GROMACS .gro file of C-alpha atoms in nm:
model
  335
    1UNK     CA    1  14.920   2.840  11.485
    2UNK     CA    2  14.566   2.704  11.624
    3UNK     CA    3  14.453   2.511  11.954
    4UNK     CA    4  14.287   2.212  11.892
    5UNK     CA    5  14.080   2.198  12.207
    6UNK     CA    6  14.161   2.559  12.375
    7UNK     CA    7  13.960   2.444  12.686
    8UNK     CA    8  14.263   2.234  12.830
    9UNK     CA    9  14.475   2.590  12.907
   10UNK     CA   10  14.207   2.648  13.163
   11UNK     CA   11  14.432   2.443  13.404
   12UNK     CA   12  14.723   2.666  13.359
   13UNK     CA   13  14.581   2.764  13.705
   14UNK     CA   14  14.730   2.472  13.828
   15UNK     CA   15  15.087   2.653  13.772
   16UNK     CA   16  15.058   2.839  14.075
   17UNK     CA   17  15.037   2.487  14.290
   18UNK     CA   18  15.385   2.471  14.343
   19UNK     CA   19  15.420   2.790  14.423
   20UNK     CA   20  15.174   2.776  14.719
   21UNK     CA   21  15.330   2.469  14.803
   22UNK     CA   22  15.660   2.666  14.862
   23UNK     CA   23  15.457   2.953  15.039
   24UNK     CA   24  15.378   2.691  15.267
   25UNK     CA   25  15.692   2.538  15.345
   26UNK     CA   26  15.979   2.585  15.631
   27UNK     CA   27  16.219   2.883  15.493
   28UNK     CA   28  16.467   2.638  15.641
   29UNK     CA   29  16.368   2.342  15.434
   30UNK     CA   30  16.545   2.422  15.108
   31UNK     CA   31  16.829   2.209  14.990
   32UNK     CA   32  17.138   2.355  14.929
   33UNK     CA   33  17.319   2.232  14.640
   34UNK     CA   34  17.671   2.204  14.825
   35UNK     CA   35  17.505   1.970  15.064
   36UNK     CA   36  17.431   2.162  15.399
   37UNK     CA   37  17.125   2.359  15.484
   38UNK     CA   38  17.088   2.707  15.529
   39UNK     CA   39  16.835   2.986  15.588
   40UNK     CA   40  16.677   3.178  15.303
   41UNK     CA   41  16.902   3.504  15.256
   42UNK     CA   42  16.594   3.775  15.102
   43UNK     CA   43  16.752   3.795  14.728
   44UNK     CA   44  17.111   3.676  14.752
   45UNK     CA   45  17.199   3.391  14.480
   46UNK     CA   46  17.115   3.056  14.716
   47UNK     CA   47  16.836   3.175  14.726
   48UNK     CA   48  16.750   3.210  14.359
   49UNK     CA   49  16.891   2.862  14.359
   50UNK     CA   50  16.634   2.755  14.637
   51UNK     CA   51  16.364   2.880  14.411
   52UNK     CA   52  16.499   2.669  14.091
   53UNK     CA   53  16.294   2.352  14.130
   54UNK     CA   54  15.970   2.534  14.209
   55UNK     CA   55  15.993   2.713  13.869
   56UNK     CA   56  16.090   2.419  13.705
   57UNK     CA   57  15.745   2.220  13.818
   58UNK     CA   58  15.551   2.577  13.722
   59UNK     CA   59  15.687   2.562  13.361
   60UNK     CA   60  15.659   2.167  13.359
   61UNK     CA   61  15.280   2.211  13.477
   62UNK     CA   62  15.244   2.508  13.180
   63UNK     CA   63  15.377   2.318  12.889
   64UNK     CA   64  15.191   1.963  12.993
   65UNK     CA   65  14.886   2.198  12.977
   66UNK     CA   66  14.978   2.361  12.609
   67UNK     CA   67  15.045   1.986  12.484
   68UNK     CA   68  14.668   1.901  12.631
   69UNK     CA   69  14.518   2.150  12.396
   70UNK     CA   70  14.694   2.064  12.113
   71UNK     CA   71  14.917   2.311  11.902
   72UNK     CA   72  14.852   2.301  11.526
   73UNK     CA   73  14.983   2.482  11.217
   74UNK     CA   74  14.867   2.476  10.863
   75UNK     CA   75  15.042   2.184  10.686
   76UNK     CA   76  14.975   2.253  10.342
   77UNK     CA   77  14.668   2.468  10.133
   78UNK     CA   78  14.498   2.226   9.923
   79UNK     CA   79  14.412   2.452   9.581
   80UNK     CA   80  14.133   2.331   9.369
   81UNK     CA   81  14.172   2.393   8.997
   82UNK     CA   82  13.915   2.248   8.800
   83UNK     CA   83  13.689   2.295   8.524
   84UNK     CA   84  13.364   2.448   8.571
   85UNK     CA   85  13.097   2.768   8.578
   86UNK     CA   86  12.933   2.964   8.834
   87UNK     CA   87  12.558   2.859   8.854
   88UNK     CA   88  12.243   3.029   8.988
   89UNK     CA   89  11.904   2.870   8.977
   90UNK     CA   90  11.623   3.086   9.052
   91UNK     CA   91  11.330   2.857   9.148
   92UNK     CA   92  10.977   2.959   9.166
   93UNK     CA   93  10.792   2.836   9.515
   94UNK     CA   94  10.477   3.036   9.479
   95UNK     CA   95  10.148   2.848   9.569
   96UNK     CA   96  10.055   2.741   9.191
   97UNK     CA   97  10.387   2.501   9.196
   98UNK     CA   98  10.173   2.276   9.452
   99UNK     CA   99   9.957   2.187   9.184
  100UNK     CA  100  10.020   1.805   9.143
  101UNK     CA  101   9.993   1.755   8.796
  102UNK     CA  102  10.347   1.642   8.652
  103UNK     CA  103  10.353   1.288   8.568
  104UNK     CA  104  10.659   1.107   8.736
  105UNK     CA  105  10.821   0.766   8.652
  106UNK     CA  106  10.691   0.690   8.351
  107UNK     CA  107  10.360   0.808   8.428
  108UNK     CA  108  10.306   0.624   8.682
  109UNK     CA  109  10.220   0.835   8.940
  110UNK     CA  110  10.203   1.216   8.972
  111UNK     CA  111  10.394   1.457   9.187
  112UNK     CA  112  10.387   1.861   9.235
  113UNK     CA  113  10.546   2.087   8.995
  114UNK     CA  114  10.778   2.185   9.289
  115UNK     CA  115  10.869   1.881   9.406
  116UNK     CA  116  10.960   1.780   9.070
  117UNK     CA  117  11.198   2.086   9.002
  118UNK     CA  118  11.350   2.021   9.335
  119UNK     CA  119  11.456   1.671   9.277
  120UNK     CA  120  11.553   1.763   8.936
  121UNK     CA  121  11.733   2.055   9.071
  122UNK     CA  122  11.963   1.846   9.373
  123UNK     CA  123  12.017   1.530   9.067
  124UNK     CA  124  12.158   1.817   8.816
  125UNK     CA  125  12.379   1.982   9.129
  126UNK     CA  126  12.505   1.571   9.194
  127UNK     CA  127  12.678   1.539   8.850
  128UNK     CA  128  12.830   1.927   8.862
  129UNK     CA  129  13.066   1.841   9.160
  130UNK     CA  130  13.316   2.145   9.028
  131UNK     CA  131  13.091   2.410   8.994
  132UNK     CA  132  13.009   2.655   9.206
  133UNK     CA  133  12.629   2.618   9.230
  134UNK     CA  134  12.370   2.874   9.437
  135UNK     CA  135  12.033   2.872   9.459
  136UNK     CA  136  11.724   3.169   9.470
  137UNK     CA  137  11.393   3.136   9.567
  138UNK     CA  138  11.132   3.331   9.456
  139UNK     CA  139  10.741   3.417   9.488
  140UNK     CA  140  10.624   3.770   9.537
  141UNK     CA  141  10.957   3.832   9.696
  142UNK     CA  142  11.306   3.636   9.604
  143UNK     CA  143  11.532   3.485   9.908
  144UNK     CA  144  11.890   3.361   9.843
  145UNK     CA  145  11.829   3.022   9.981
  146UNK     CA  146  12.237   2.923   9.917
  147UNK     CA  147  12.461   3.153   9.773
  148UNK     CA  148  12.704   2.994   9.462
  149UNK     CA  149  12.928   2.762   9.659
  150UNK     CA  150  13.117   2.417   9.646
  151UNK     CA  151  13.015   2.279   9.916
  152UNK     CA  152  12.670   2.109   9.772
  153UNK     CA  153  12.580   1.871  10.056
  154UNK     CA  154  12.451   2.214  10.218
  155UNK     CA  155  12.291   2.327   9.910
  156UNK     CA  156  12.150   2.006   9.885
  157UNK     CA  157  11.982   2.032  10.199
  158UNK     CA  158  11.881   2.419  10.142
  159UNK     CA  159  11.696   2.261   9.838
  160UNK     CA  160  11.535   2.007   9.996
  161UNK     CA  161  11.419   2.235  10.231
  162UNK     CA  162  11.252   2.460  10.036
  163UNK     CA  163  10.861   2.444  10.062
  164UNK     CA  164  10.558   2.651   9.881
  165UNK     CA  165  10.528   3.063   9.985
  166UNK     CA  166  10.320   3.179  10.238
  167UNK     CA  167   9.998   3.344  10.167
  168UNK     CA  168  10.173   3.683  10.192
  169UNK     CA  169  10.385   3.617   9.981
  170UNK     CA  170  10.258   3.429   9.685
  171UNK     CA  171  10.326   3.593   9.347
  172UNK     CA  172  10.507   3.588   9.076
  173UNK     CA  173  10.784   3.859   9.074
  174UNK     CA  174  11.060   3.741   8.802
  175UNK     CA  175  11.194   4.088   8.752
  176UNK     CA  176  11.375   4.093   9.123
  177UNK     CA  177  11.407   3.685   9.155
  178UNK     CA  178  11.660   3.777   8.843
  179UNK     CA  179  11.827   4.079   9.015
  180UNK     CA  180  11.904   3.889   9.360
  181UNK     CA  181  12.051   3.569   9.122
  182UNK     CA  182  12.256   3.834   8.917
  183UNK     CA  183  12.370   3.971   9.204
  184UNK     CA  184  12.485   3.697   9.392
  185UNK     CA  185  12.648   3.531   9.029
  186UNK     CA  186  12.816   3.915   9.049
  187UNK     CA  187  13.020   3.823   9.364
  188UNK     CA  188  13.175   3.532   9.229
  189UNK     CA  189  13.497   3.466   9.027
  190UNK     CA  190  13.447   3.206   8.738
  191UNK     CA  191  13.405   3.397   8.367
  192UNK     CA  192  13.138   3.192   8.247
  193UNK     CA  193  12.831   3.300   8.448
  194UNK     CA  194  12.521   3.095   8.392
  195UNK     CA  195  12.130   3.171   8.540
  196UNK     CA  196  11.860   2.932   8.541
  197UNK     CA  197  11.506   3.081   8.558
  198UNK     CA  198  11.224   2.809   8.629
  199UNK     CA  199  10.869   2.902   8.669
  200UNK     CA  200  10.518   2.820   8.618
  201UNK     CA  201  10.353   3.154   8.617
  202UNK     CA  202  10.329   3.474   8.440
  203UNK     CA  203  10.483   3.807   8.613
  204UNK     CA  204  10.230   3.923   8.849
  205UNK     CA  205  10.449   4.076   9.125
  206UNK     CA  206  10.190   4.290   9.376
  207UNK     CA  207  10.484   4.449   9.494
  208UNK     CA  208  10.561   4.831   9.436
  209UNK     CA  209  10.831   4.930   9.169
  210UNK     CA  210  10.934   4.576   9.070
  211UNK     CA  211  11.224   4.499   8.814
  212UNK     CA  212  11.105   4.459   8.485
  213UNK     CA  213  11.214   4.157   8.346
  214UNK     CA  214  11.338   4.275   8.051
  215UNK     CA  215  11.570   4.528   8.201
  216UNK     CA  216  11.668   4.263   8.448
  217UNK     CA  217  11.765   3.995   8.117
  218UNK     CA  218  11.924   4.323   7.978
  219UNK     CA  219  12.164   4.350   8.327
  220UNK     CA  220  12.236   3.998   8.261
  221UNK     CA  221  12.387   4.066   7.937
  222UNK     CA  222  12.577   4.303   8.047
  223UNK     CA  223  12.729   4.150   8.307
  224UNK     CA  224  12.821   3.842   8.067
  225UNK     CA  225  12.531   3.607   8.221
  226UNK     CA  226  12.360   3.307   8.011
  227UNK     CA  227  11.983   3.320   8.101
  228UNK     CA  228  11.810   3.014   8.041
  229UNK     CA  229  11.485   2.957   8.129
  230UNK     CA  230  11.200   2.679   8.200
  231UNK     CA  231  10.842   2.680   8.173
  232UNK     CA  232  10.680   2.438   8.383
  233UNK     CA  233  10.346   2.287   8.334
  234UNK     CA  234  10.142   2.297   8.039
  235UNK     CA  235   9.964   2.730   7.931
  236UNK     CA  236   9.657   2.731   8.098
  237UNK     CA  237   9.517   2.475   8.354
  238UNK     CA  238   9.383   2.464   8.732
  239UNK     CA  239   9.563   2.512   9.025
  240UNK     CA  240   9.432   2.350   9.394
  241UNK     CA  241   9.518   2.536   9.675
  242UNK     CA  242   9.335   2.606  10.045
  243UNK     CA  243   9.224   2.967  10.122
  244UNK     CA  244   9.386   3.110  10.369
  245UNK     CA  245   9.079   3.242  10.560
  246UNK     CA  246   8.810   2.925  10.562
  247UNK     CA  247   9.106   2.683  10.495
  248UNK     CA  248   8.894   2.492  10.232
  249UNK     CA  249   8.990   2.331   9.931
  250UNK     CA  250   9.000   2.548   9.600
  251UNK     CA  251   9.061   2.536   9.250
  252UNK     CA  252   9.138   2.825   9.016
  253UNK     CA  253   9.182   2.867   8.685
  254UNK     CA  254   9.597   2.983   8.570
  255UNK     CA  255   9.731   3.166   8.249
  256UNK     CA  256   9.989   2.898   8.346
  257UNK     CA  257  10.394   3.015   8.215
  258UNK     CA  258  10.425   3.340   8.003
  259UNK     CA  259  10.622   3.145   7.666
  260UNK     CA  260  10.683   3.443   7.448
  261UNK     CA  261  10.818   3.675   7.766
  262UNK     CA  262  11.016   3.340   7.868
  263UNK     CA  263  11.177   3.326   7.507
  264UNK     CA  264  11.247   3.704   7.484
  265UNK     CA  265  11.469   3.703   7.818
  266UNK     CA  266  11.675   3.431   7.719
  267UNK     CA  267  11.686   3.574   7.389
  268UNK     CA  268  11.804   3.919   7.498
  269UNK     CA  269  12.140   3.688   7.674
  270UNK     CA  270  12.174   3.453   7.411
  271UNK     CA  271  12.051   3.149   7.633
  272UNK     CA  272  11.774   2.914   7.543
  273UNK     CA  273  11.400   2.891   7.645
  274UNK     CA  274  11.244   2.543   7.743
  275UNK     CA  275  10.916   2.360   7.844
  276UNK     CA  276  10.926   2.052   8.045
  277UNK     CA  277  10.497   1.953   8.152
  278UNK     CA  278  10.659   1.610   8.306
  279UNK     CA  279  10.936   1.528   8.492
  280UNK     CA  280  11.137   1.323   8.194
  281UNK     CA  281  11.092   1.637   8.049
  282UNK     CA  282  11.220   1.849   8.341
  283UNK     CA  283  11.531   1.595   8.351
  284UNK     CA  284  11.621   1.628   7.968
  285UNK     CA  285  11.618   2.054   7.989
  286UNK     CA  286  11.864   1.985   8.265
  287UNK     CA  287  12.105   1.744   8.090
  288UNK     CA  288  12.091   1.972   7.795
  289UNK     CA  289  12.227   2.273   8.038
  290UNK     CA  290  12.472   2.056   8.215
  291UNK     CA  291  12.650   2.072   7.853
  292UNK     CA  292  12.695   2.404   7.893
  293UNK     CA  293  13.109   2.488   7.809
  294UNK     CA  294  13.325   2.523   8.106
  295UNK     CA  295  13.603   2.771   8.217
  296UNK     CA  296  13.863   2.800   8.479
  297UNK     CA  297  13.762   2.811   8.850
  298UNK     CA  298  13.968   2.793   9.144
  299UNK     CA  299  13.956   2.786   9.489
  300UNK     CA  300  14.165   2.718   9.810
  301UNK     CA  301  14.025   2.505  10.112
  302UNK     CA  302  14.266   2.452  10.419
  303UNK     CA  303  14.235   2.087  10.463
  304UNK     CA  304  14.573   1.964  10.674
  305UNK     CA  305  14.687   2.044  11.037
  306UNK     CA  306  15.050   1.948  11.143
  307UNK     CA  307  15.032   1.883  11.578
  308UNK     CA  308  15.305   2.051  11.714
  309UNK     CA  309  15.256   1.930  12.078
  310UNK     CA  310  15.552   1.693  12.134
  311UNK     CA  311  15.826   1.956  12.177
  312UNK     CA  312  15.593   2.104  12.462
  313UNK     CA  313  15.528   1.746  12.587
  314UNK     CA  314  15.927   1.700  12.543
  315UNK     CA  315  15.973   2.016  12.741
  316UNK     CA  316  15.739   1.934  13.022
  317UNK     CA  317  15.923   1.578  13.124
  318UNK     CA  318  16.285   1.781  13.051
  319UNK     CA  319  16.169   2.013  13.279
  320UNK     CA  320  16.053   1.752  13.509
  321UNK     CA  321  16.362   1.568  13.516
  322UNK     CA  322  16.575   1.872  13.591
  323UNK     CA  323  16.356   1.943  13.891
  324UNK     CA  324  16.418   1.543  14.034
  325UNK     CA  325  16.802   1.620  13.961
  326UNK     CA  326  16.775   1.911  14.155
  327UNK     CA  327  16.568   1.807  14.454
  328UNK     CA  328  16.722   1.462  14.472
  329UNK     CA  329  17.091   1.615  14.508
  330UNK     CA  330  17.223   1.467  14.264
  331UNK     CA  331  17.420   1.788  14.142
  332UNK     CA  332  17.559   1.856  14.554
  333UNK     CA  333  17.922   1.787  14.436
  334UNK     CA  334  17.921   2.120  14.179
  335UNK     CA  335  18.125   2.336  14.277
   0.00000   0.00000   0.00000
């Protein structure tokens, strides 16, 4: 049982009117249900009698005031069975993913390496409406940004949200980016278990005692996880960036992705390695993991709310019309 809108029982103070309005009254006033007036007698039964129609308009008053707010109960559990895999992308923001070099729309214009695996990222999440998707961002330090869930308008709009590290944190730390996207993959119930690394960089974490990568593919194995993972942009090229102290343009020369280290954790899982230096490119590594095969997940969302405030509106005008019964005399000829 729920309240729709719990803010109506504030006038339950408005039980007590009657009340005062009785307070208030002659003692001598009360009609007497075998037609002649008499005085209140402390506790005796006419007196309880007397009292009737005031507690009648209290309990009217308090059950108007519980149909106000709206009684519910759960009408049914809607269970979704459907098939699909728990999904993790861990998505590389540091500053080097800025670099606008990724030819976009047939090549007719170029965008950032970030904003391209972004859109790529919230298009593959569109056509993978059963799976439970979450997503990890990572520089010199890895944030959950959405944890694996269902509900991918809000991990839509965690993606699109996502912008380029701070200077603080730019890096490249794959080793713990892997770790916080096994762990949250760990927490959830489908068997098939799948990890998307993308990245543009080597590992260059300036962090103290970061996760290998290797030992963090091996954790992945043993937990039953499919790494696959993308190398964006093309080995070696310039990245443009501002530094942080004179805020002026520069432009520095990048290793660009680490391919054999790339190939060697999805190896160690059994996944794939890819390389996508355009956006048709980025798109096709995508549709080739939204192939992946599919297993049993299942989930239950409380969707439907049955009102159950018509026997308290029923009760309030019952009550109501016993009171005008009462007061009206009506019953004087019972015995």
């Amino acid at each position: 049982m729920r309240l729709a809108h719990p803010g109506w029982l504030i006038l339950l103070v408005f039980m007590a009117l009657p009340i005062v309005r009785e307070l208030r009254r002659a003692r001598i006033a009360w009609p007497s249900l075998a037609g002649f007036r008499r005085r209140d007698a402390g506790f005796s039964a006419w007196a309880l009698l007397h009292r009737i129609p005031t507690a009648l308009q209290c309990l009217a008053i308090g059950a108007l005031v519980v149909a106000l707010a709206r009684p519910q109960t759960v009408g049914g559990v809607v269970r979704i069975a459907a098939k699909g895999v728990a999904i993790v992308a861990a998505v590389d923001h540091s500053s080097s993913m800025n670099t606008v070099d990724f030819p976009a729309d047939a090549d007719t214009h170029e965008i950032s390496r970030l904003e391209a695996a972004r859109n790529t990222f919230i298009r593959f999440v569109a056509g993978r409406e059963d799976d439970l998707i979450g997503l990890v961002v990572f520089a010199n330090y890895p944030d959950l940004a959405c944890p694996p869930t269902l509900d991918h308008r809000f991990l839509i709009e965690s993606a699109e949200a996502v912008r380029s590290a701070r200077p603080g944190d730019d890096g490249t730390n794959i080793g713990d980016a892997l770790a916080w996207s096994l762990d949250a993959l760990r927490r959830t119930t489908p068997a098939k278990k799948v990890l998307i690394l993308l990245t543009d960089g080597n590992n260059q974490p300036a962090v103290p005692n970061p996760l290998d990568p290797v030992r963090a593919a091996e954790l992945a194995r043993d937990l039953g996880v499919t790494l696959h993972t993308i190398a964006v942009g093309k080995p070696g090229g310039v990245v443009h960036g501002a530094d942080p102290e004179t805020k002026r343009r520069v432009v520095a020369e990048t290793e660009g992705p680490n391919l054999p280290l790339l190939q060697s954790l999805a190896d160690v899982t059994g996944g794939r390695s890819f390389v996508a230096t355009d956006a048709d490119a980025l798109d096709e590594v995508f549709e080739t993991i939204n192939r992946l095969e599919k297993s049993q997940i299942q989930n239950e969302v409380r969707t439907r709310y049955d009102e159950r405030f018509l026997p308290w509106a029923f009760a309030a005008i019952g009550l109501l019309t016993l009171d005008r019964l009462l007061t009206s005399g009506r019953l004087r000829r019972l015995p």
